[in-house]
Amino acid sequence: MTMNKVLNIAGMGCSGCVSTVEGALQDLNGVHSATVKLDEAIAEVSYDETKVTPEDLETAITEAGYEMTGVKA
């Protein structure tokens, strides 16, 4: 089943940060799309919940050097 989540992300400051976070999320097997909005400090992620967990998303963000501070939806 496809899930859509909006993740709050701390630590981003430029377009390079956006590319890094998007790439980290999109590299996960099961992520259909990931769009990061720097001005809102969020990532909109669509993923297959049978392949990816919210913990996987957080780990990818953390390993990229940023912090997931919450989930909006």
Short mmCIF file of C-alpha atoms in Angstrom, two decimals:
data_model
loop_
_atom_site.label_atom_id
_atom_site.label_comp_id
_atom_site.label_asym_id
_atom_site.label_seq_id
_atom_site.Cartn_x
_atom_site.Cartn_y
_atom_site.Cartn_z
CA MET A 1 0.00 0.00 0.00
CA THR A 2 1.27 3.46 -0.86
CA MET A 3 1.71 5.91 1.99
CA ASN A 4 2.19 9.67 1.70
CA LYS A 5 3.95 11.51 4.51
CA VAL A 6 5.18 15.03 5.09
CA LEU A 7 8.34 14.99 7.17
CA ASN A 8 9.76 17.97 9.07
CA ILE A 9 13.50 18.24 8.52
CA ALA A 10 16.00 20.38 10.42
CA GLY A 11 19.45 21.44 9.31
CA MET A 12 18.88 22.30 5.65
CA GLY A 13 20.19 25.63 4.42
CA CYS A 14 20.69 25.51 0.66
CA SER A 15 19.71 23.79 -2.58
CA GLY A 16 22.56 21.32 -2.08
CA CYS A 17 20.86 20.19 1.14
CA VAL A 18 17.64 19.66 -0.79
CA SER A 19 19.43 17.48 -3.35
CA THR A 20 21.15 15.48 -0.63
CA VAL A 21 17.94 14.73 1.29
CA GLU A 22 15.94 13.96 -1.85
CA GLY A 23 18.67 11.61 -3.05
CA ALA A 24 18.91 9.83 0.30
CA LEU A 25 15.17 9.23 0.36
CA GLN A 26 14.88 8.25 -3.30
CA ASP A 27 17.69 5.71 -2.89
CA LEU A 28 15.50 3.66 -0.54
CA ASN A 29 13.92 0.65 -2.24
CA GLY A 30 10.17 1.30 -2.08
CA VAL A 31 10.20 5.10 -2.18
CA HIS A 32 8.14 6.22 -5.17
CA SER A 33 8.93 9.93 -4.88
CA ALA A 34 10.51 12.43 -2.51
CA THR A 35 10.21 16.18 -2.89
CA VAL A 36 12.01 18.47 -0.47
CA LYS A 37 10.92 22.07 0.08
CA LEU A 38 13.69 24.15 1.63
CA ASP A 39 11.51 27.16 2.51
CA GLU A 40 9.10 24.94 4.47
CA ALA A 41 11.80 22.57 5.82
CA ILE A 42 9.78 19.52 4.75
CA ALA A 43 10.00 16.44 2.58
CA GLU A 44 6.91 15.05 0.89
CA VAL A 45 7.44 11.32 0.49
CA SER A 46 5.36 8.65 -1.24
CA TYR A 47 6.42 5.09 -0.48
CA ASP A 48 5.38 1.46 -0.33
CA GLU A 49 4.75 0.71 3.34
CA THR A 50 5.48 -2.98 2.76
CA LYS A 51 9.08 -2.10 1.79
CA VAL A 52 9.87 1.08 3.74
CA THR A 53 9.14 2.04 7.34
CA PRO A 54 9.06 5.53 8.87
CA GLU A 55 12.22 4.48 10.73
CA ASP A 56 13.92 3.79 7.37
CA LEU A 57 13.04 7.31 6.22
CA GLU A 58 14.42 8.81 9.41
CA THR A 59 17.61 6.76 9.17
CA ALA A 60 18.20 7.89 5.58
CA ILE A 61 17.74 11.54 6.59
CA THR A 62 20.02 11.16 9.63
CA GLU A 63 22.73 9.38 7.66
CA ALA A 64 22.61 12.23 5.12
CA GLY A 65 23.45 14.64 7.95
CA TYR A 66 20.04 16.10 8.78
CA GLU A 67 17.38 15.57 11.42
CA MET A 68 13.77 14.47 11.01
CA THR A 69 11.93 16.43 13.68
CA GLY A 70 8.41 15.14 13.10
CA VAL A 71 5.71 14.00 10.73
CA LYS A 72 2.87 16.24 9.52
CA ALA A 73 0.75 13.63 7.76
#
